[in-house]
Amino acid sequence: MLLKELRARAPAMLRGRRADRKGFEARNFKRWRKAFDLLEMIMAIAYEASDAFARHFHAEADADDDTVFQALVAIHARCLLVASEVLCLMGGGYADGAIARWRTLYELNVVALFIRDHGPIIAARYLVHADVQAAKAARAWNAAAKAGDFEPHDPAAIAMLESRAVEIKAIFGDEMENQYGWASPALNGAKKPNFRQIEDGVDMGHWRGVYQWACAHNHGGHHPSEDLLGQSERDHPLLLAGASNSGMTSPLALVAASLTHVTSTLLFTRLNLDRLVAARVLMKLSQEIGPVARKAEAKSLAKFHKSLSVALG
């Protein structure tokens, strides 16, 4: 009876919730518009420059089996996708979710630098590593399928994945079974390389503190609600369980910096004047975004406090 009543009331309730969300998103966009516009400009330039680059060199790279080109173009496309996801999260009022997704963008940036520095063998290993991991993932899925009450993979499909994984490990080594095993030859043959080693290998260790801070949003350890970006302007304690229009400055600046860096990494593999100019424009816009976001934050906060003072007499 309760469920029947809830179903009857749901359409009106959902319309109200969606109207509230639409209003919030409009106000959130108005507050951060100048910074959001800068990030979208960066994303558009990064897309256009990388698309022109990939189209121009695609045939040549295929003919030469240029694995570095293939890997970097694929990584850059993922970076653009992640940046779009971050923008969507920020538009919805989820600064902490945006930081969590920036973590992936940062990892891709580091991996792109590592592949650029270590050349075609490492790039080839990176590209086929996904097939080995697919076999592992399929095995794990089937092992959990019964307990989780979901459909297992077909045994014939599993056998094909396993066969491909065996073939790859016969060529590149059993370390390909490990998460970062593709990087092993460039890390003194380490059987189980980790991300920190890759990060250090491209001199990005100075980003580790920021990266670890972003990682905290992805895991199940206790994370005090008052430490969330979405609570950065709170005036009293609360448990944040939804959207907030606070805390966008850090994700905006970090995404802009990482997307600029990974785009430059790609373009500089075949540098010319046009690509240098595109990279410099991206860098200039990236440097602007933090100050613009902080100014928007301070301006709207000051306006709020002024209106509150007037209301309180």
PDB file of C-alpha atoms in Angstrom:
ATOM      1  CA  MET A   1       0.000   0.000   0.000  1.00  0.00           C
ATOM      2  CA  LEU A   2       2.850   2.369   0.846  1.00  0.00           C
ATOM      3  CA  LEU A   3       4.622   1.630  -2.420  1.00  0.00           C
ATOM      4  CA  LYS A   4       1.412   2.196  -4.366  1.00  0.00           C
ATOM      5  CA  GLU A   5       0.944   5.582  -2.712  1.00  0.00           C
ATOM      6  CA  LEU A   6       4.573   6.541  -3.378  1.00  0.00           C
ATOM      7  CA  ARG A   7       4.216   5.657  -7.051  1.00  0.00           C
ATOM      8  CA  ALA A   8       1.127   7.843  -7.311  1.00  0.00           C
ATOM      9  CA  ARG A   9       2.907  10.810  -5.711  1.00  0.00           C
ATOM     10  CA  ALA A  10       6.203  10.309  -7.566  1.00  0.00           C
ATOM     11  CA  PRO A  11       5.544  12.375 -10.742  1.00  0.00           C
ATOM     12  CA  ALA A  12       4.743  15.560  -8.810  1.00  0.00           C
ATOM     13  CA  MET A  13       7.566  14.987  -6.342  1.00  0.00           C
ATOM     14  CA  LEU A  14      10.097  14.378  -9.131  1.00  0.00           C
ATOM     15  CA  ARG A  15       8.940  17.461 -11.046  1.00  0.00           C
ATOM     16  CA  GLY A  16       9.569  19.540  -7.940  1.00  0.00           C
ATOM     17  CA  ARG A  17      13.011  18.052  -7.371  1.00  0.00           C
ATOM     18  CA  ARG A  18      13.996  18.592 -10.990  1.00  0.00           C
ATOM     19  CA  ALA A  19      12.776  22.172 -10.951  1.00  0.00           C
ATOM     20  CA  ASP A  20      14.841  22.818  -7.815  1.00  0.00           C
ATOM     21  CA  ARG A  21      17.887  21.256  -9.444  1.00  0.00           C
ATOM     22  CA  LYS A  22      17.425  23.268 -12.630  1.00  0.00           C
ATOM     23  CA  GLY A  23      17.212  26.480 -10.596  1.00  0.00           C
ATOM     24  CA  PHE A  24      20.298  25.577  -8.591  1.00  0.00           C
ATOM     25  CA  GLU A  25      22.308  24.775 -11.715  1.00  0.00           C
ATOM     26  CA  ALA A  26      21.334  28.114 -13.278  1.00  0.00           C
ATOM     27  CA  ARG A  27      22.513  29.997 -10.170  1.00  0.00           C
ATOM     28  CA  ASN A  28      25.677  27.900  -9.949  1.00  0.00           C
ATOM     29  CA  PHE A  29      26.506  28.590 -13.593  1.00  0.00           C
ATOM     30  CA  LYS A  30      25.902  32.313 -13.124  1.00  0.00           C
ATOM     31  CA  ARG A  31      28.319  32.377 -10.174  1.00  0.00           C
ATOM     32  CA  TRP A  32      31.150  30.542 -11.960  1.00  0.00           C
ATOM     33  CA  ARG A  33      30.373  31.477 -15.554  1.00  0.00           C
ATOM     34  CA  LYS A  34      33.605  33.299 -16.392  1.00  0.00           C
ATOM     35  CA  ALA A  35      35.741  30.428 -15.109  1.00  0.00           C
ATOM     36  CA  PHE A  36      33.515  27.784 -16.728  1.00  0.00           C
ATOM     37  CA  ASP A  37      33.790  29.694 -20.015  1.00  0.00           C
ATOM     38  CA  LEU A  38      37.595  29.670 -19.789  1.00  0.00           C
ATOM     39  CA  LEU A  39      37.658  25.929 -19.162  1.00  0.00           C
ATOM     40  CA  GLU A  40      35.343  25.280 -22.095  1.00  0.00           C
ATOM     41  CA  MET A  41      37.612  27.418 -24.281  1.00  0.00           C
ATOM     42  CA  ILE A  42      40.581  25.316 -23.187  1.00  0.00           C
ATOM     43  CA  MET A  43      38.668  22.129 -23.924  1.00  0.00           C
ATOM     44  CA  ALA A  44      37.614  23.372 -27.369  1.00  0.00           C
ATOM     45  CA  ILE A  45      41.155  24.397 -28.323  1.00  0.00           C
ATOM     46  CA  ALA A  46      42.575  21.111 -27.018  1.00  0.00           C
ATOM     47  CA  TYR A  47      40.005  19.168 -29.029  1.00  0.00           C
ATOM     48  CA  GLU A  48      40.505  21.127 -32.253  1.00  0.00           C
ATOM     49  CA  ALA A  49      44.310  21.038 -32.063  1.00  0.00           C
ATOM     50  CA  SER A  50      44.451  17.313 -31.269  1.00  0.00           C
ATOM     51  CA  ASP A  51      41.833  16.457 -33.902  1.00  0.00           C
ATOM     52  CA  ALA A  52      43.756  18.314 -36.606  1.00  0.00           C
ATOM     53  CA  PHE A  53      46.981  16.662 -35.416  1.00  0.00           C
ATOM     54  CA  ALA A  54      45.497  13.146 -35.461  1.00  0.00           C
ATOM     55  CA  ARG A  55      43.878  13.598 -38.877  1.00  0.00           C
ATOM     56  CA  HIS A  56      47.067  14.997 -40.408  1.00  0.00           C
ATOM     57  CA  PHE A  57      49.361  12.211 -39.216  1.00  0.00           C
ATOM     58  CA  HIS A  58      46.946   9.273 -39.006  1.00  0.00           C
ATOM     59  CA  ALA A  59      47.851   7.606 -42.324  1.00  0.00           C
ATOM     60  CA  GLU A  60      51.580   8.101 -41.797  1.00  0.00           C
ATOM     61  CA  ALA A  61      51.417   6.718 -38.255  1.00  0.00           C
ATOM     62  CA  ASP A  62      49.469   3.640 -39.399  1.00  0.00           C
ATOM     63  CA  ALA A  63      51.936   2.964 -42.205  1.00  0.00           C
ATOM     64  CA  ASP A  64      54.871   3.248 -39.772  1.00  0.00           C
ATOM     65  CA  ASP A  65      53.073   1.360 -36.984  1.00  0.00           C
ATOM     66  CA  ASP A  66      53.846   4.349 -34.779  1.00  0.00           C
ATOM     67  CA  THR A  67      52.755   3.040 -31.385  1.00  0.00           C
ATOM     68  CA  VAL A  68      53.707   6.252 -29.572  1.00  0.00           C
ATOM     69  CA  PHE A  69      51.349   8.238 -31.813  1.00  0.00           C
ATOM     70  CA  GLN A  70      48.578   5.653 -31.353  1.00  0.00           C
ATOM     71  CA  ALA A  71      48.944   5.601 -27.571  1.00  0.00           C
ATOM     72  CA  LEU A  72      49.154   9.373 -27.124  1.00  0.00           C
ATOM     73  CA  VAL A  73      46.179  10.076 -29.404  1.00  0.00           C
ATOM     74  CA  ALA A  74      44.101   7.500 -27.499  1.00  0.00           C
ATOM     75  CA  ILE A  75      45.173   8.925 -24.139  1.00  0.00           C
ATOM     76  CA  HIS A  76      44.373  12.457 -25.236  1.00  0.00           C
ATOM     77  CA  ALA A  77      40.870  11.449 -26.327  1.00  0.00           C
ATOM     78  CA  ARG A  78      40.284   9.953 -22.865  1.00  0.00           C
ATOM     79  CA  CYS A  79      41.551  13.168 -21.302  1.00  0.00           C
ATOM     80  CA  LEU A  80      39.018  15.198 -23.257  1.00  0.00           C
ATOM     81  CA  LEU A  81      36.283  12.815 -22.131  1.00  0.00           C
ATOM     82  CA  VAL A  82      37.314  13.109 -18.472  1.00  0.00           C
ATOM     83  CA  ALA A  83      37.487  16.907 -18.738  1.00  0.00           C
ATOM     84  CA  SER A  84      33.916  16.906 -20.080  1.00  0.00           C
ATOM     85  CA  GLU A  85      32.815  14.744 -17.161  1.00  0.00           C
ATOM     86  CA  VAL A  86      34.477  17.132 -14.717  1.00  0.00           C
ATOM     87  CA  LEU A  87      32.740  20.118 -16.287  1.00  0.00           C
ATOM     88  CA  CYS A  88      29.408  18.315 -15.994  1.00  0.00           C
ATOM     89  CA  LEU A  89      30.044  17.528 -12.312  1.00  0.00           C
ATOM     90  CA  MET A  90      30.978  21.127 -11.554  1.00  0.00           C
ATOM     91  CA  GLY A  91      27.918  22.408 -13.394  1.00  0.00           C
ATOM     92  CA  GLY A  92      25.809  20.140 -11.215  1.00  0.00           C
ATOM     93  CA  GLY A  93      27.439  21.408  -8.035  1.00  0.00           C
ATOM     94  CA  TYR A  94      29.792  18.522  -7.278  1.00  0.00           C
ATOM     95  CA  ALA A  95      33.262  19.988  -6.789  1.00  0.00           C
ATOM     96  CA  ASP A  96      34.469  16.954  -4.836  1.00  0.00           C
ATOM     97  CA  GLY A  97      33.318  14.580  -7.557  1.00  0.00           C
ATOM     98  CA  ALA A  98      35.149  16.803 -10.033  1.00  0.00           C
ATOM     99  CA  ILE A  99      38.393  16.466  -8.056  1.00  0.00           C
ATOM    100  CA  ALA A 100      37.937  12.695  -7.982  1.00  0.00           C
ATOM    101  CA  ARG A 101      37.676  12.644 -11.785  1.00  0.00           C
ATOM    102  CA  TRP A 102      40.638  15.019 -12.134  1.00  0.00           C
ATOM    103  CA  ARG A 103      42.683  12.254 -10.487  1.00  0.00           C
ATOM    104  CA  THR A 104      42.133  10.151 -13.626  1.00  0.00           C
ATOM    105  CA  LEU A 105      43.116  13.053 -15.861  1.00  0.00           C
ATOM    106  CA  TYR A 106      46.329  13.475 -13.885  1.00  0.00           C
ATOM    107  CA  GLU A 107      47.156   9.760 -14.175  1.00  0.00           C
ATOM    108  CA  LEU A 108      46.636   9.894 -17.937  1.00  0.00           C
ATOM    109  CA  ASN A 109      48.861  12.975 -18.145  1.00  0.00           C
ATOM    110  CA  VAL A 110      51.671  11.164 -16.290  1.00  0.00           C
ATOM    111  CA  VAL A 111      51.308   8.034 -18.427  1.00  0.00           C
ATOM    112  CA  ALA A 112      51.443  10.122 -21.627  1.00  0.00           C
ATOM    113  CA  LEU A 113      54.699  11.738 -20.495  1.00  0.00           C
ATOM    114  CA  PHE A 114      56.164   8.337 -19.630  1.00  0.00           C
ATOM    115  CA  ILE A 115      55.279   6.871 -23.032  1.00  0.00           C
ATOM    116  CA  ARG A 116      56.622   9.911 -24.838  1.00  0.00           C
ATOM    117  CA  ASP A 117      59.919   9.619 -22.963  1.00  0.00           C
ATOM    118  CA  HIS A 118      60.375   5.855 -23.369  1.00  0.00           C
ATOM    119  CA  GLY A 119      59.296   5.289 -26.940  1.00  0.00           C
ATOM    120  CA  PRO A 120      57.654   2.665 -29.143  1.00  0.00           C
ATOM    121  CA  ILE A 121      58.282  -0.519 -27.124  1.00  0.00           C
ATOM    122  CA  ILE A 122      56.699   0.914 -23.984  1.00  0.00           C
ATOM    123  CA  ALA A 123      53.868   2.372 -26.090  1.00  0.00           C
ATOM    124  CA  ALA A 124      53.235  -1.039 -27.709  1.00  0.00           C
ATOM    125  CA  ARG A 125      53.177  -2.708 -24.302  1.00  0.00           C
ATOM    126  CA  TYR A 126      50.752  -0.073 -23.031  1.00  0.00           C
ATOM    127  CA  LEU A 127      48.381  -0.614 -25.958  1.00  0.00           C
ATOM    128  CA  VAL A 128      48.162  -4.421 -25.637  1.00  0.00           C
ATOM    129  CA  HIS A 129      48.145  -4.389 -21.832  1.00  0.00           C
ATOM    130  CA  ALA A 130      44.397  -3.738 -21.936  1.00  0.00           C
ATOM    131  CA  ASP A 131      43.838  -7.177 -23.478  1.00  0.00           C
ATOM    132  CA  VAL A 132      45.608  -8.906 -20.591  1.00  0.00           C
ATOM    133  CA  GLN A 133      43.619  -6.880 -18.089  1.00  0.00           C
ATOM    134  CA  ALA A 134      40.395  -7.747 -19.937  1.00  0.00           C
ATOM    135  CA  ALA A 135      41.069 -11.448 -19.333  1.00  0.00           C
ATOM    136  CA  LYS A 136      41.691 -10.762 -15.631  1.00  0.00           C
ATOM    137  CA  ALA A 137      38.514  -8.705 -15.369  1.00  0.00           C
ATOM    138  CA  ALA A 138      36.460 -11.413 -17.076  1.00  0.00           C
ATOM    139  CA  ARG A 139      37.776 -14.054 -14.672  1.00  0.00           C
ATOM    140  CA  ALA A 140      36.955 -11.841 -11.685  1.00  0.00           C
ATOM    141  CA  TRP A 141      33.477 -11.146 -13.054  1.00  0.00           C
ATOM    142  CA  ASN A 142      32.688 -14.836 -13.462  1.00  0.00           C
ATOM    143  CA  ALA A 143      34.066 -15.655 -10.025  1.00  0.00           C
ATOM    144  CA  ALA A 144      31.622 -13.161  -8.492  1.00  0.00           C
ATOM    145  CA  ALA A 145      28.689 -13.745 -10.839  1.00  0.00           C
ATOM    146  CA  LYS A 146      26.909 -16.386  -8.779  1.00  0.00           C
ATOM    147  CA  ALA A 147      27.167 -14.512  -5.475  1.00  0.00           C
ATOM    148  CA  GLY A 148      26.204 -11.234  -7.155  1.00  0.00           C
ATOM    149  CA  ASP A 149      23.317 -12.802  -9.071  1.00  0.00           C
ATOM    150  CA  PHE A 150      24.389 -11.457 -12.443  1.00  0.00           C
ATOM    151  CA  GLU A 151      25.030 -13.059 -15.806  1.00  0.00           C
ATOM    152  CA  PRO A 152      28.476 -14.672 -16.246  1.00  0.00           C
ATOM    153  CA  HIS A 153      30.502 -14.273 -19.428  1.00  0.00           C
ATOM    154  CA  ASP A 154      30.221 -17.035 -21.988  1.00  0.00           C
ATOM    155  CA  PRO A 155      33.018 -19.621 -21.525  1.00  0.00           C
ATOM    156  CA  ALA A 156      33.958 -19.354 -25.211  1.00  0.00           C
ATOM    157  CA  ALA A 157      34.451 -15.586 -24.849  1.00  0.00           C
ATOM    158  CA  ILE A 158      36.562 -16.140 -21.728  1.00  0.00           C
ATOM    159  CA  ALA A 159      38.680 -18.677 -23.619  1.00  0.00           C
ATOM    160  CA  MET A 160      39.338 -16.166 -26.412  1.00  0.00           C
ATOM    161  CA  LEU A 161      40.399 -13.504 -23.915  1.00  0.00           C
ATOM    162  CA  GLU A 162      42.640 -15.982 -22.097  1.00  0.00           C
ATOM    163  CA  SER A 163      44.253 -17.077 -25.353  1.00  0.00           C
ATOM    164  CA  ARG A 164      45.023 -13.477 -26.287  1.00  0.00           C
ATOM    165  CA  ALA A 165      46.475 -12.800 -22.827  1.00  0.00           C
ATOM    166  CA  VAL A 166      48.732 -15.871 -23.040  1.00  0.00           C
ATOM    167  CA  GLU A 167      49.937 -14.721 -26.462  1.00  0.00           C
ATOM    168  CA  ILE A 168      50.793 -11.238 -25.167  1.00  0.00           C
ATOM    169  CA  LYS A 169      52.592 -12.544 -22.065  1.00  0.00           C
ATOM    170  CA  ALA A 170      54.626 -14.912 -24.239  1.00  0.00           C
ATOM    171  CA  ILE A 171      55.889 -11.888 -26.178  1.00  0.00           C
ATOM    172  CA  PHE A 172      56.207  -9.273 -23.435  1.00  0.00           C
ATOM    173  CA  GLY A 173      56.521 -11.250 -20.194  1.00  0.00           C
ATOM    174  CA  ASP A 174      54.367 -12.371 -17.276  1.00  0.00           C
ATOM    175  CA  GLU A 175      54.673  -8.949 -15.629  1.00  0.00           C
ATOM    176  CA  MET A 176      51.987  -7.796 -18.089  1.00  0.00           C
ATOM    177  CA  GLU A 177      49.529  -9.457 -15.699  1.00  0.00           C
ATOM    178  CA  ASN A 178      50.176  -6.644 -13.206  1.00  0.00           C
ATOM    179  CA  GLN A 179      48.471  -3.238 -13.197  1.00  0.00           C
ATOM    180  CA  TYR A 180      51.438  -1.255 -14.501  1.00  0.00           C
ATOM    181  CA  GLY A 181      53.383  -4.204 -15.892  1.00  0.00           C
ATOM    182  CA  TRP A 182      53.567  -2.517 -19.293  1.00  0.00           C
ATOM    183  CA  ALA A 183      56.088  -0.039 -17.821  1.00  0.00           C
ATOM    184  CA  SER A 184      58.442  -2.715 -16.437  1.00  0.00           C
ATOM    185  CA  PRO A 185      61.366  -2.456 -18.937  1.00  0.00           C
ATOM    186  CA  ALA A 186      61.621   1.307 -18.375  1.00  0.00           C
ATOM    187  CA  LEU A 187      61.739   0.818 -14.589  1.00  0.00           C
ATOM    188  CA  ASN A 188      64.753  -1.488 -14.325  1.00  0.00           C
ATOM    189  CA  GLY A 189      62.652  -4.571 -15.014  1.00  0.00           C
ATOM    190  CA  ALA A 190      60.434  -4.168 -11.934  1.00  0.00           C
ATOM    191  CA  LYS A 191      57.901  -7.014 -11.979  1.00  0.00           C
ATOM    192  CA  LYS A 192      55.212  -5.018 -10.203  1.00  0.00           C
ATOM    193  CA  PRO A 193      55.718  -1.349 -11.077  1.00  0.00           C
ATOM    194  CA  ASN A 194      53.461   1.152  -9.378  1.00  0.00           C
ATOM    195  CA  PHE A 195      52.147   4.559 -10.324  1.00  0.00           C
ATOM    196  CA  ARG A 196      54.536   6.355  -7.997  1.00  0.00           C
ATOM    197  CA  GLN A 197      57.512   4.929  -9.915  1.00  0.00           C
ATOM    198  CA  ILE A 198      56.020   6.108 -13.198  1.00  0.00           C
ATOM    199  CA  GLU A 199      55.295   9.521 -11.676  1.00  0.00           C
ATOM    200  CA  ASP A 200      58.873   9.835 -10.419  1.00  0.00           C
ATOM    201  CA  GLY A 201      60.153   8.679 -13.806  1.00  0.00           C
ATOM    202  CA  VAL A 202      58.729  11.801 -15.457  1.00  0.00           C
ATOM    203  CA  ASP A 203      59.602  14.193 -12.614  1.00  0.00           C
ATOM    204  CA  MET A 204      55.992  14.725 -11.553  1.00  0.00           C
ATOM    205  CA  GLY A 205      56.517  13.802  -7.906  1.00  0.00           C
ATOM    206  CA  HIS A 206      55.876  17.392  -6.823  1.00  0.00           C
ATOM    207  CA  TRP A 207      52.201  16.780  -7.715  1.00  0.00           C
ATOM    208  CA  ARG A 208      51.928  13.802  -5.355  1.00  0.00           C
ATOM    209  CA  GLY A 209      50.366  15.671  -2.450  1.00  0.00           C
ATOM    210  CA  VAL A 210      47.585  17.056  -4.632  1.00  0.00           C
ATOM    211  CA  TYR A 211      47.077  13.652  -6.250  1.00  0.00           C
ATOM    212  CA  GLN A 212      46.821  11.894  -2.880  1.00  0.00           C
ATOM    213  CA  TRP A 213      44.333  14.511  -1.696  1.00  0.00           C
ATOM    214  CA  ALA A 214      42.203  13.798  -4.788  1.00  0.00           C
ATOM    215  CA  CYS A 215      42.487  10.045  -4.195  1.00  0.00           C
ATOM    216  CA  ALA A 216      40.870  10.410  -0.767  1.00  0.00           C
ATOM    217  CA  HIS A 217      37.561  11.146  -2.507  1.00  0.00           C
ATOM    218  CA  ASN A 218      37.624   7.740  -4.219  1.00  0.00           C
ATOM    219  CA  HIS A 219      38.042   5.438  -1.250  1.00  0.00           C
ATOM    220  CA  GLY A 220      35.967   4.242   1.675  1.00  0.00           C
ATOM    221  CA  GLY A 221      38.053   5.609   4.531  1.00  0.00           C
ATOM    222  CA  HIS A 222      36.511   8.211   6.811  1.00  0.00           C
ATOM    223  CA  HIS A 223      36.488  11.593   5.127  1.00  0.00           C
ATOM    224  CA  PRO A 224      35.078  14.299   7.417  1.00  0.00           C
ATOM    225  CA  SER A 225      32.255  16.121   5.705  1.00  0.00           C
ATOM    226  CA  GLU A 226      33.633  19.495   6.788  1.00  0.00           C
ATOM    227  CA  ASP A 227      36.767  18.810   4.705  1.00  0.00           C
ATOM    228  CA  LEU A 228      34.821  18.645   1.453  1.00  0.00           C
ATOM    229  CA  LEU A 229      35.260  21.358  -1.165  1.00  0.00           C
ATOM    230  CA  GLY A 230      31.497  21.695  -1.260  1.00  0.00           C
ATOM    231  CA  GLN A 231      31.644  22.881   2.367  1.00  0.00           C
ATOM    232  CA  SER A 232      34.489  25.349   1.928  1.00  0.00           C
ATOM    233  CA  GLU A 233      32.165  28.316   2.584  1.00  0.00           C
ATOM    234  CA  ARG A 234      29.976  26.788   5.301  1.00  0.00           C
ATOM    235  CA  ASP A 235      29.127  28.866   8.368  1.00  0.00           C
ATOM    236  CA  HIS A 236      27.938  25.933  10.485  1.00  0.00           C
ATOM    237  CA  PRO A 237      28.594  22.155  10.575  1.00  0.00           C
ATOM    238  CA  LEU A 238      26.503  19.898   8.368  1.00  0.00           C
ATOM    239  CA  LEU A 239      26.687  16.581   6.530  1.00  0.00           C
ATOM    240  CA  LEU A 240      26.813  17.356   2.817  1.00  0.00           C
ATOM    241  CA  ALA A 241      24.635  14.886   0.913  1.00  0.00           C
ATOM    242  CA  GLY A 242      23.982  16.758  -2.321  1.00  0.00           C
ATOM    243  CA  ALA A 243      25.014  19.626  -4.555  1.00  0.00           C
ATOM    244  CA  SER A 244      26.836  22.766  -3.441  1.00  0.00           C
ATOM    245  CA  ASN A 245      27.951  25.848  -5.365  1.00  0.00           C
ATOM    246  CA  SER A 246      31.169  26.092  -3.332  1.00  0.00           C
ATOM    247  CA  GLY A 247      34.686  24.863  -4.001  1.00  0.00           C
ATOM    248  CA  MET A 248      35.030  25.023  -7.782  1.00  0.00           C
ATOM    249  CA  THR A 249      38.348  26.884  -7.893  1.00  0.00           C
ATOM    250  CA  SER A 250      40.645  23.895  -7.342  1.00  0.00           C
ATOM    251  CA  PRO A 251      39.038  21.519  -9.852  1.00  0.00           C
ATOM    252  CA  LEU A 252      38.853  24.286 -12.454  1.00  0.00           C
ATOM    253  CA  ALA A 253      42.552  25.127 -12.110  1.00  0.00           C
ATOM    254  CA  LEU A 254      43.715  21.511 -11.919  1.00  0.00           C
ATOM    255  CA  VAL A 255      41.754  20.329 -14.943  1.00  0.00           C
ATOM    256  CA  ALA A 256      42.946  23.296 -16.977  1.00  0.00           C
ATOM    257  CA  ALA A 257      46.583  22.611 -16.037  1.00  0.00           C
ATOM    258  CA  SER A 258      46.445  18.868 -16.728  1.00  0.00           C
ATOM    259  CA  LEU A 259      44.576  19.180 -20.016  1.00  0.00           C
ATOM    260  CA  THR A 260      47.013  21.853 -21.180  1.00  0.00           C
ATOM    261  CA  HIS A 261      49.973  19.657 -20.207  1.00  0.00           C
ATOM    262  CA  VAL A 262      48.756  16.483 -21.919  1.00  0.00           C
ATOM    263  CA  THR A 263      47.751  18.397 -25.069  1.00  0.00           C
ATOM    264  CA  SER A 264      51.210  19.954 -25.266  1.00  0.00           C
ATOM    265  CA  THR A 265      52.772  16.526 -24.772  1.00  0.00           C
ATOM    266  CA  LEU A 266      50.890  15.243 -27.814  1.00  0.00           C
ATOM    267  CA  LEU A 267      51.452  18.267 -30.054  1.00  0.00           C
ATOM    268  CA  PHE A 268      55.151  18.544 -29.242  1.00  0.00           C
ATOM    269  CA  THR A 269      55.874  15.073 -30.627  1.00  0.00           C
ATOM    270  CA  ARG A 270      55.622  16.719 -34.066  1.00  0.00           C
ATOM    271  CA  LEU A 271      56.201  20.354 -33.300  1.00  0.00           C
ATOM    272  CA  ASN A 272      55.612  23.211 -35.707  1.00  0.00           C
ATOM    273  CA  LEU A 273      54.731  26.878 -35.283  1.00  0.00           C
ATOM    274  CA  ASP A 274      50.943  26.346 -35.305  1.00  0.00           C
ATOM    275  CA  ARG A 275      51.150  23.678 -32.589  1.00  0.00           C
ATOM    276  CA  LEU A 276      53.509  25.789 -30.522  1.00  0.00           C
ATOM    277  CA  VAL A 277      51.084  28.713 -30.720  1.00  0.00           C
ATOM    278  CA  ALA A 278      48.159  26.465 -29.703  1.00  0.00           C
ATOM    279  CA  ALA A 279      50.133  25.213 -26.697  1.00  0.00           C
ATOM    280  CA  ARG A 280      51.067  28.745 -25.647  1.00  0.00           C
ATOM    281  CA  VAL A 281      47.450  29.893 -25.910  1.00  0.00           C
ATOM    282  CA  LEU A 282      46.366  26.942 -23.772  1.00  0.00           C
ATOM    283  CA  MET A 283      49.023  27.782 -21.194  1.00  0.00           C
ATOM    284  CA  LYS A 284      47.943  31.419 -21.023  1.00  0.00           C
ATOM    285  CA  LEU A 285      44.270  30.498 -20.556  1.00  0.00           C
ATOM    286  CA  SER A 286      45.211  27.869 -17.982  1.00  0.00           C
ATOM    287  CA  GLN A 287      47.111  30.448 -15.945  1.00  0.00           C
ATOM    288  CA  GLU A 288      44.099  32.798 -16.014  1.00  0.00           C
ATOM    289  CA  ILE A 289      41.507  30.357 -14.751  1.00  0.00           C
ATOM    290  CA  GLY A 290      42.533  30.195 -11.085  1.00  0.00           C
ATOM    291  CA  PRO A 291      42.513  33.972 -10.497  1.00  0.00           C
ATOM    292  CA  VAL A 292      39.220  34.326 -12.408  1.00  0.00           C
ATOM    293  CA  ALA A 293      37.594  31.602 -10.286  1.00  0.00           C
ATOM    294  CA  ARG A 294      38.867  33.096  -7.033  1.00  0.00           C
ATOM    295  CA  LYS A 295      37.574  36.523  -8.038  1.00  0.00           C
ATOM    296  CA  ALA A 296      34.132  35.081  -8.853  1.00  0.00           C
ATOM    297  CA  GLU A 297      34.076  33.294  -5.505  1.00  0.00           C
ATOM    298  CA  ALA A 298      35.034  36.414  -3.537  1.00  0.00           C
ATOM    299  CA  LYS A 299      32.619  38.661  -5.452  1.00  0.00           C
ATOM    300  CA  SER A 300      29.549  36.494  -4.951  1.00  0.00           C
ATOM    301  CA  LEU A 301      30.437  35.799  -1.325  1.00  0.00           C
ATOM    302  CA  ALA A 302      30.812  39.516  -0.595  1.00  0.00           C
ATOM    303  CA  LYS A 303      27.464  40.173  -2.290  1.00  0.00           C
ATOM    304  CA  PHE A 304      25.833  37.477  -0.167  1.00  0.00           C
ATOM    305  CA  HIS A 305      27.221  38.894   3.091  1.00  0.00           C
ATOM    306  CA  LYS A 306      26.094  42.390   2.111  1.00  0.00           C
ATOM    307  CA  SER A 307      22.542  41.227   1.366  1.00  0.00           C
ATOM    308  CA  LEU A 308      22.504  39.236   4.624  1.00  0.00           C
ATOM    309  CA  SER A 309      23.560  42.323   6.589  1.00  0.00           C
ATOM    310  CA  VAL A 310      20.780  44.352   4.978  1.00  0.00           C
ATOM    311  CA  ALA A 311      18.212  41.618   5.758  1.00  0.00           C
ATOM    312  CA  LEU A 312      19.336  41.483   9.394  1.00  0.00           C
ATOM    313  CA  GLY A 313      19.230  45.236   9.714  1.00  0.00           C
TER     314      GLY A 313
END
